[in-house]
Amino acid sequence: MNGILVILKPPGMTSHDVVAMVRRNLGQRRVGHTGTLDPGAAGVLVLCLGSATRLVPYMEDHVKGYRGELCLGRSTDTQDASGEVLQEDRTFFITDKEIRLAFAAFRGEIEQIPPMVSALRHQGKRLYELARQGKVVERNPRPVRIYELSPVGNWQKGQWMFCDVVRFDVVCSKGTYVRTLCQDIGSYLGVPAHMSFLLRTQVGPWSLEDALTLEEFKQIARNSAKGEVLGTEVFKSRGFFSMDHGIKHLPGVVITLEAGRLLRHGRRVKVSQVAHFLDAEDTAVETTHKSQGILRIYNDHGRFLGLGCFEETEGERELQPVRVLPLESD
């Protein structure tokens, strides 16, 4: 099975747990995700099945959307509700205007210091592994971009007292740590803070409405095993998408059938065999992925063939295959 599966990950499971569960239920080894979600968080988890795993590098940089909760009045060593309390202050008073100004200050390009509980590596070890050993190492700030950040709901002056929770929506680039964002907003306000809840609402073109619960997925997998849903018919089900659905932020080309046969055998294609060009689709949220000239390639029957780029060869411009994929009916 080659395609994309969108799962609503529940809190308490790791992203790897979900991948393992999908492998078992589909009887398919090649399953990978396009970006992890913390075990304590819930929400949209995008998985690539079969040959679609070869497209993961071109989907990892989709922007992501979250609904979160900023808990003011207490900071923790993990920057979320699971950690040990580092500081507590219940004497603060913050107005609605101050909250909105603080949120506005974090929109745009900012720098974050990755938390010790992240999966980044330091001298070959994951930071969270070092954190479990009680170690803290120096981490360099990393640039990230906050596209949208706004509190959710209406408030009255004085509602922010005594370790209150501020719900918010954020759309951000790859590599953004929302827990760190919460702590940094607290520091900006002069109040200890941590993230008390996180739900991923969007990954690139996919939203919560596209995601299957684990039970819904398992039922589809059972029906497929019984032969009630056959082959590519499963991709008519909610939650399943064609291989190219996650890379439509890249421009595309349509080539002739004969050129498609050449390309599928790793051969270059002359510009004269390109039927026409396709614009990148304007998806619901911007993607930060830099395509570097990478193109989606289709034959003139609308079949997705893979990815390629144009190169100059002896003064002639040719389409060079980069990722050749099986036809979706293969």
Tab-separated table of C-alpha atoms in Angstrom:
chain	number	residue	atom	x	y	z
A	1	MET	CA	0.000	0.000	0.000
A	2	ASN	CA	1.509	3.321	-1.123
A	3	GLY	CA	0.053	6.559	0.188
A	4	ILE	CA	-0.485	8.845	3.153
A	5	LEU	CA	-2.425	8.127	6.326
A	6	VAL	CA	-3.473	10.817	8.807
A	7	ILE	CA	-4.034	9.662	12.379
A	8	LEU	CA	-5.446	11.476	15.410
A	9	LYS	CA	-2.799	10.541	17.963
A	10	PRO	CA	-4.136	10.278	21.515
A	11	PRO	CA	-2.107	11.540	24.503
A	12	GLY	CA	0.018	8.897	26.196
A	13	MET	CA	1.339	7.268	23.017
A	14	THR	CA	4.626	8.079	21.326
A	15	SER	CA	4.692	8.700	17.587
A	16	HIS	CA	6.689	5.472	17.259
A	17	ASP	CA	3.902	3.613	19.114
A	18	VAL	CA	1.451	4.787	16.451
A	19	VAL	CA	3.802	3.784	13.616
A	20	ALA	CA	4.208	0.298	15.158
A	21	MET	CA	0.435	-0.064	15.542
A	22	VAL	CA	-0.150	0.884	11.889
A	23	ARG	CA	2.518	-1.583	10.752
A	24	ARG	CA	0.850	-4.401	12.694
A	25	ASN	CA	-2.658	-3.661	11.490
A	26	LEU	CA	-1.727	-3.212	7.832
A	27	GLY	CA	0.879	-5.978	7.802
A	28	GLN	CA	3.213	-3.473	6.193
A	29	ARG	CA	6.763	-2.753	7.265
A	30	ARG	CA	7.400	0.506	5.414
A	31	VAL	CA	5.619	3.119	7.508
A	32	GLY	CA	7.163	6.396	8.625
A	33	HIS	CA	6.012	9.724	10.049
A	34	THR	CA	6.706	13.240	8.758
A	35	GLY	CA	7.335	14.706	12.211
A	36	THR	CA	6.951	13.490	15.790
A	37	LEU	CA	4.381	14.613	18.322
A	38	ASP	CA	5.231	14.584	22.034
A	39	PRO	CA	3.813	11.603	23.993
A	40	GLY	CA	1.705	13.899	26.175
A	41	ALA	CA	0.274	15.778	23.192
A	42	ALA	CA	-2.601	14.767	20.936
A	43	GLY	CA	-3.516	15.622	17.379
A	44	VAL	CA	-2.629	15.262	13.723
A	45	LEU	CA	0.126	12.738	12.939
A	46	VAL	CA	0.948	12.243	9.247
A	47	LEU	CA	2.252	8.819	8.218
A	48	CYS	CA	3.676	7.724	4.879
A	49	LEU	CA	2.993	4.186	3.688
A	50	GLY	CA	5.130	2.092	1.340
A	51	SER	CA	6.846	4.058	-1.416
A	52	ALA	CA	5.451	7.308	-0.016
A	53	THR	CA	8.148	7.066	2.682
A	54	ARG	CA	10.556	8.266	-0.008
A	55	LEU	CA	8.702	11.596	-0.025
A	56	VAL	CA	9.109	12.250	3.716
A	57	PRO	CA	12.050	14.687	3.272
A	58	TYR	CA	9.802	16.885	1.110
A	59	MET	CA	7.005	16.975	3.700
A	60	GLU	CA	8.947	17.469	6.931
A	61	ASP	CA	8.966	21.257	6.649
A	62	HIS	CA	5.209	21.810	6.464
A	63	VAL	CA	4.097	24.440	8.936
A	64	LYS	CA	2.082	23.128	11.872
A	65	GLY	CA	-0.890	24.458	13.811
A	66	TYR	CA	-1.614	23.900	17.513
A	67	ARG	CA	-4.187	24.698	20.196
A	68	GLY	CA	-2.304	25.068	23.458
A	69	GLU	CA	-2.634	26.240	27.028
A	70	LEU	CA	-0.216	28.596	28.717
A	71	CYS	CA	-0.258	28.099	32.480
A	72	LEU	CA	0.890	31.233	34.296
A	73	GLY	CA	2.261	31.131	37.822
A	74	ARG	CA	4.414	28.003	37.743
A	75	SER	CA	7.464	26.845	35.759
A	76	THR	CA	8.713	23.252	35.453
A	77	ASP	CA	11.944	21.542	34.433
A	78	THR	CA	10.275	20.040	31.339
A	79	GLN	CA	8.397	23.242	30.436
A	80	ASP	CA	5.127	21.277	30.559
A	81	ALA	CA	2.771	19.888	33.205
A	82	SER	CA	4.692	16.597	33.537
A	83	GLY	CA	7.792	18.148	35.066
A	84	GLU	CA	8.993	19.068	38.534
A	85	VAL	CA	8.071	22.558	39.702
A	86	LEU	CA	11.011	24.975	39.521
A	87	GLN	CA	9.333	28.223	40.502
A	88	GLU	CA	5.906	29.294	41.699
A	89	ASP	CA	4.481	32.801	41.985
A	90	ARG	CA	0.851	33.574	42.760
A	91	THR	CA	1.261	37.301	43.393
A	92	PHE	CA	1.146	38.491	39.795
A	93	PHE	CA	-1.587	40.508	38.112
A	94	ILE	CA	-1.690	40.601	34.304
A	95	THR	CA	-4.239	42.356	32.132
A	96	ASP	CA	-5.761	41.220	28.875
A	97	LYS	CA	-3.833	43.956	27.057
A	98	GLU	CA	-0.511	42.707	28.462
A	99	ILE	CA	-1.286	39.160	27.296
A	100	ARG	CA	-2.066	40.346	23.765
A	101	LEU	CA	1.053	42.516	23.615
A	102	ALA	CA	3.170	39.574	24.784
A	103	PHE	CA	1.701	37.317	22.092
A	104	ALA	CA	2.322	39.985	19.445
A	105	ALA	CA	5.973	40.210	20.514
A	106	PHE	CA	6.528	36.546	19.601
A	107	ARG	CA	5.076	36.665	16.092
A	108	GLY	CA	7.540	36.520	13.207
A	109	GLU	CA	11.054	35.089	13.302
A	110	ILE	CA	12.308	34.400	16.811
A	111	GLU	CA	15.050	32.339	18.419
A	112	GLN	CA	14.459	29.452	20.804
A	113	ILE	CA	16.787	27.422	22.970
A	114	PRO	CA	15.663	23.785	22.523
A	115	PRO	CA	14.475	22.165	25.769
A	116	MET	CA	16.498	19.411	27.411
A	117	VAL	CA	13.559	17.051	26.839
A	118	SER	CA	13.837	17.378	23.048
A	119	ALA	CA	15.062	14.659	20.680
A	120	LEU	CA	17.985	16.720	19.369
A	121	ARG	CA	21.381	15.096	19.654
A	122	HIS	CA	24.370	16.256	21.689
A	123	GLN	CA	27.603	14.315	21.117
A	124	GLY	CA	25.629	11.364	19.791
A	125	LYS	CA	23.011	11.243	22.553
A	126	ARG	CA	19.437	12.547	22.576
A	127	LEU	CA	18.935	15.507	24.877
A	128	TYR	CA	16.051	13.760	26.636
A	129	GLU	CA	18.391	10.836	27.425
A	130	LEU	CA	20.826	13.236	29.086
A	131	ALA	CA	17.938	14.924	30.922
A	132	ARG	CA	16.887	11.560	32.394
A	133	GLN	CA	20.413	11.283	33.799
A	134	GLY	CA	20.018	14.667	35.465
A	135	LYS	CA	22.392	16.352	33.028
A	136	VAL	CA	21.974	19.794	31.491
A	137	VAL	CA	24.138	20.780	28.507
A	138	GLU	CA	24.490	24.058	26.675
A	139	ARG	CA	22.207	24.409	23.656
A	140	ASN	CA	22.506	27.028	20.953
A	141	PRO	CA	19.479	29.162	20.042
A	142	ARG	CA	17.746	28.177	16.805
A	143	PRO	CA	15.676	30.423	14.521
A	144	VAL	CA	12.002	29.514	14.096
A	145	ARG	CA	9.037	31.394	12.669
A	146	ILE	CA	5.687	32.054	14.325
A	147	TYR	CA	3.179	32.788	11.561
A	148	GLU	CA	0.118	33.189	13.762
A	149	LEU	CA	-0.242	33.431	17.532
A	150	SER	CA	-3.359	34.604	19.323
A	151	PRO	CA	-5.215	33.918	22.583
A	152	VAL	CA	-8.550	32.114	22.285
A	153	GLY	CA	-11.695	33.381	23.991
A	154	ASN	CA	-12.755	36.604	25.669
A	155	TRP	CA	-11.427	37.880	28.984
A	156	GLN	CA	-12.026	40.587	31.501
A	157	LYS	CA	-9.457	42.539	33.425
A	158	GLY	CA	-8.219	40.564	36.402
A	159	GLN	CA	-8.915	37.088	35.035
A	160	TRP	CA	-5.218	36.250	34.781
A	161	MET	CA	-4.583	36.017	38.541
A	162	PHE	CA	-3.510	32.893	40.461
A	163	CYS	CA	-1.917	30.451	38.028
A	164	ASP	CA	-4.542	30.894	35.338
A	165	VAL	CA	-4.569	29.232	31.946
A	166	VAL	CA	-4.475	31.153	28.674
A	167	ARG	CA	-5.685	29.137	25.687
A	168	PHE	CA	-4.106	30.055	22.366
A	169	ASP	CA	-3.745	29.048	18.718
A	170	VAL	CA	-0.364	29.066	16.995
A	171	VAL	CA	0.828	28.310	13.464
A	172	CYS	CA	4.589	27.863	13.339
A	173	SER	CA	7.524	26.503	11.370
A	174	LYS	CA	9.252	23.180	11.714
A	175	GLY	CA	11.450	22.995	14.801
A	176	THR	CA	9.264	25.214	16.992
A	177	TYR	CA	8.851	24.005	20.578
A	178	VAL	CA	5.483	25.209	21.843
A	179	ARG	CA	6.442	24.348	25.434
A	180	THR	CA	9.455	26.668	25.089
A	181	LEU	CA	7.224	29.325	23.546
A	182	CYS	CA	5.021	29.157	26.654
A	183	GLN	CA	7.988	29.488	28.999
A	184	ASP	CA	9.413	32.382	26.977
A	185	ILE	CA	6.089	34.252	26.966
A	186	GLY	CA	6.016	33.853	30.733
A	187	SER	CA	9.545	35.266	30.994
A	188	TYR	CA	8.483	38.205	28.813
A	189	LEU	CA	5.621	38.871	31.253
A	190	GLY	CA	7.867	38.345	34.278
A	191	VAL	CA	5.831	35.347	35.455
A	192	PRO	CA	6.876	31.661	35.714
A	193	ALA	CA	4.958	29.634	33.131
A	194	HIS	CA	4.654	26.262	31.457
A	195	MET	CA	2.561	24.514	28.797
A	196	SER	CA	-0.344	22.642	30.352
A	197	PHE	CA	-2.003	21.224	27.190
A	198	LEU	CA	-1.173	20.737	23.489
A	199	LEU	CA	-3.272	19.611	20.530
A	200	ARG	CA	-1.811	19.623	17.024
A	201	THR	CA	-4.598	20.857	14.777
A	202	GLN	CA	-2.846	21.037	11.422
A	203	VAL	CA	0.155	19.727	9.471
A	204	GLY	CA	0.501	21.388	6.062
A	205	PRO	CA	-2.723	20.659	4.122
A	206	TRP	CA	-4.129	18.280	6.764
A	207	SER	CA	-6.353	19.237	9.691
A	208	LEU	CA	-8.189	17.446	12.485
A	209	GLU	CA	-11.126	16.826	10.127
A	210	ASP	CA	-8.860	14.650	7.961
A	211	ALA	CA	-7.548	12.495	10.813
A	212	LEU	CA	-8.768	9.022	11.784
A	213	THR	CA	-9.017	7.926	15.393
A	214	LEU	CA	-7.164	4.700	16.183
A	215	GLU	CA	-10.453	2.772	16.302
A	216	GLU	CA	-11.581	4.150	12.942
A	217	PHE	CA	-8.248	3.173	11.407
A	218	LYS	CA	-8.335	-0.325	12.916
A	219	GLN	CA	-11.841	-0.895	11.545
A	220	ILE	CA	-10.716	0.089	8.032
A	221	ALA	CA	-7.682	-2.200	8.381
A	222	ARG	CA	-9.952	-5.095	9.490
A	223	ASN	CA	-12.267	-4.509	6.526
A	224	SER	CA	-9.273	-4.474	4.196
A	225	ALA	CA	-7.967	-7.744	5.674
A	226	LYS	CA	-11.386	-9.348	5.114
A	227	GLY	CA	-11.386	-8.222	1.499
A	228	GLU	CA	-14.300	-5.846	2.048
A	229	VAL	CA	-12.066	-2.955	0.942
A	230	LEU	CA	-9.654	-3.910	-1.830
A	231	GLY	CA	-6.297	-2.422	-2.884
A	232	THR	CA	-6.357	1.271	-3.696
A	233	GLU	CA	-10.074	1.419	-2.780
A	234	VAL	CA	-8.916	2.116	0.780
A	235	PHE	CA	-7.745	5.530	-0.401
A	236	LYS	CA	-11.373	6.530	-0.902
A	237	SER	CA	-11.722	6.322	2.884
A	238	ARG	CA	-11.356	9.424	5.041
A	239	GLY	CA	-7.850	9.684	6.449
A	240	PHE	CA	-6.098	8.116	3.424
A	241	PHE	CA	-4.514	10.250	0.690
A	242	SER	CA	-2.561	9.719	-2.513
A	243	MET	CA	1.246	9.849	-2.411
A	244	ASP	CA	1.489	13.317	-3.957
A	245	HIS	CA	-1.055	14.978	-1.661
A	246	GLY	CA	1.593	16.219	0.750
A	247	ILE	CA	3.906	17.742	-1.853
A	248	LYS	CA	1.463	19.894	-3.786
A	249	HIS	CA	3.259	22.933	-2.420
A	250	LEU	CA	5.910	22.078	-5.038
A	251	PRO	CA	5.405	23.164	-8.665
A	252	GLY	CA	4.818	20.399	-11.171
A	253	VAL	CA	5.218	19.334	-14.781
A	254	VAL	CA	3.219	17.098	-17.073
A	255	ILE	CA	5.208	15.009	-19.551
A	256	THR	CA	4.221	12.740	-22.417
A	257	LEU	CA	3.543	9.039	-21.906
A	258	GLU	CA	6.717	8.110	-23.772
A	259	ALA	CA	8.765	10.528	-21.666
A	260	GLY	CA	7.178	8.997	-18.574
A	261	ARG	CA	8.381	5.527	-19.600
A	262	LEU	CA	11.915	6.877	-19.998
A	263	LEU	CA	11.831	8.685	-16.673
A	264	ARG	CA	10.600	5.594	-14.825
A	265	HIS	CA	13.758	3.840	-16.009
A	266	GLY	CA	15.948	6.641	-14.638
A	267	ARG	CA	16.403	8.389	-18.001
A	268	ARG	CA	16.437	12.156	-18.463
A	269	VAL	CA	13.615	13.829	-20.367
A	270	LYS	CA	14.058	16.631	-22.899
A	271	VAL	CA	12.199	19.900	-22.404
A	272	SER	CA	10.407	19.283	-25.703
A	273	GLN	CA	8.705	16.273	-24.056
A	274	VAL	CA	7.218	18.443	-21.297
A	275	ALA	CA	3.550	18.995	-22.123
A	276	HIS	CA	2.931	21.831	-19.669
A	277	PHE	CA	3.763	23.195	-16.237
A	278	LEU	CA	1.652	23.154	-13.072
A	279	ASP	CA	1.653	25.830	-10.391
A	280	ALA	CA	2.079	24.828	-6.773
A	281	GLU	CA	-1.252	24.571	-5.015
A	282	ASP	CA	-2.140	27.290	-2.536
A	283	THR	CA	-2.618	25.106	0.552
A	284	ALA	CA	-4.388	26.219	3.719
A	285	VAL	CA	-1.114	27.176	5.398
A	286	GLU	CA	2.216	28.202	3.959
A	287	THR	CA	5.057	25.695	3.821
A	288	THR	CA	8.604	26.699	4.652
A	289	HIS	CA	10.112	23.968	2.495
A	290	LYS	CA	12.638	25.298	-0.017
A	291	SER	CA	12.056	23.211	-3.128
A	292	GLN	CA	15.479	24.004	-4.685
A	293	GLY	CA	13.965	23.409	-8.104
A	294	ILE	CA	12.256	20.119	-7.166
A	295	LEU	CA	9.159	19.410	-9.265
A	296	ARG	CA	6.251	16.968	-9.121
A	297	ILE	CA	6.076	14.946	-12.314
A	298	TYR	CA	2.917	13.516	-13.926
A	299	ASN	CA	2.262	11.861	-17.258
A	300	ASP	CA	-0.448	13.260	-19.517
A	301	HIS	CA	-2.924	10.709	-18.134
A	302	GLY	CA	-2.589	12.402	-14.742
A	303	ARG	CA	-0.485	9.631	-13.149
A	304	PHE	CA	2.020	10.741	-10.517
A	305	LEU	CA	5.510	9.515	-11.452
A	306	GLY	CA	7.766	11.095	-8.841
A	307	LEU	CA	10.038	14.092	-8.381
A	308	GLY	CA	12.653	15.654	-10.601
A	309	CYS	CA	14.566	18.829	-11.379
A	310	PHE	CA	15.862	20.564	-14.487
A	311	GLU	CA	19.577	20.368	-15.276
A	312	GLU	CA	21.727	21.678	-18.098
A	313	THR	CA	23.462	18.945	-20.117
A	314	GLU	CA	25.753	20.065	-22.931
A	315	GLY	CA	23.790	23.268	-23.276
A	316	GLU	CA	20.419	21.474	-23.334
A	317	ARG	CA	17.926	21.681	-20.494
A	318	GLU	CA	16.648	18.272	-19.395
A	319	LEU	CA	14.379	16.940	-16.663
A	320	GLN	CA	16.406	14.744	-14.302
A	321	PRO	CA	14.533	12.202	-12.104
A	322	VAL	CA	15.189	12.617	-8.362
A	323	ARG	CA	12.614	10.214	-6.869
A	324	VAL	CA	10.945	7.723	-9.235
A	325	LEU	CA	7.911	6.127	-7.625
A	326	PRO	CA	5.599	3.295	-8.656
A	327	LEU	CA	2.308	4.199	-10.277
A	328	GLU	CA	-0.377	4.230	-7.595
A	329	SER	CA	-2.001	1.152	-9.093
A	330	ASP	CA	1.287	-0.816	-9.091
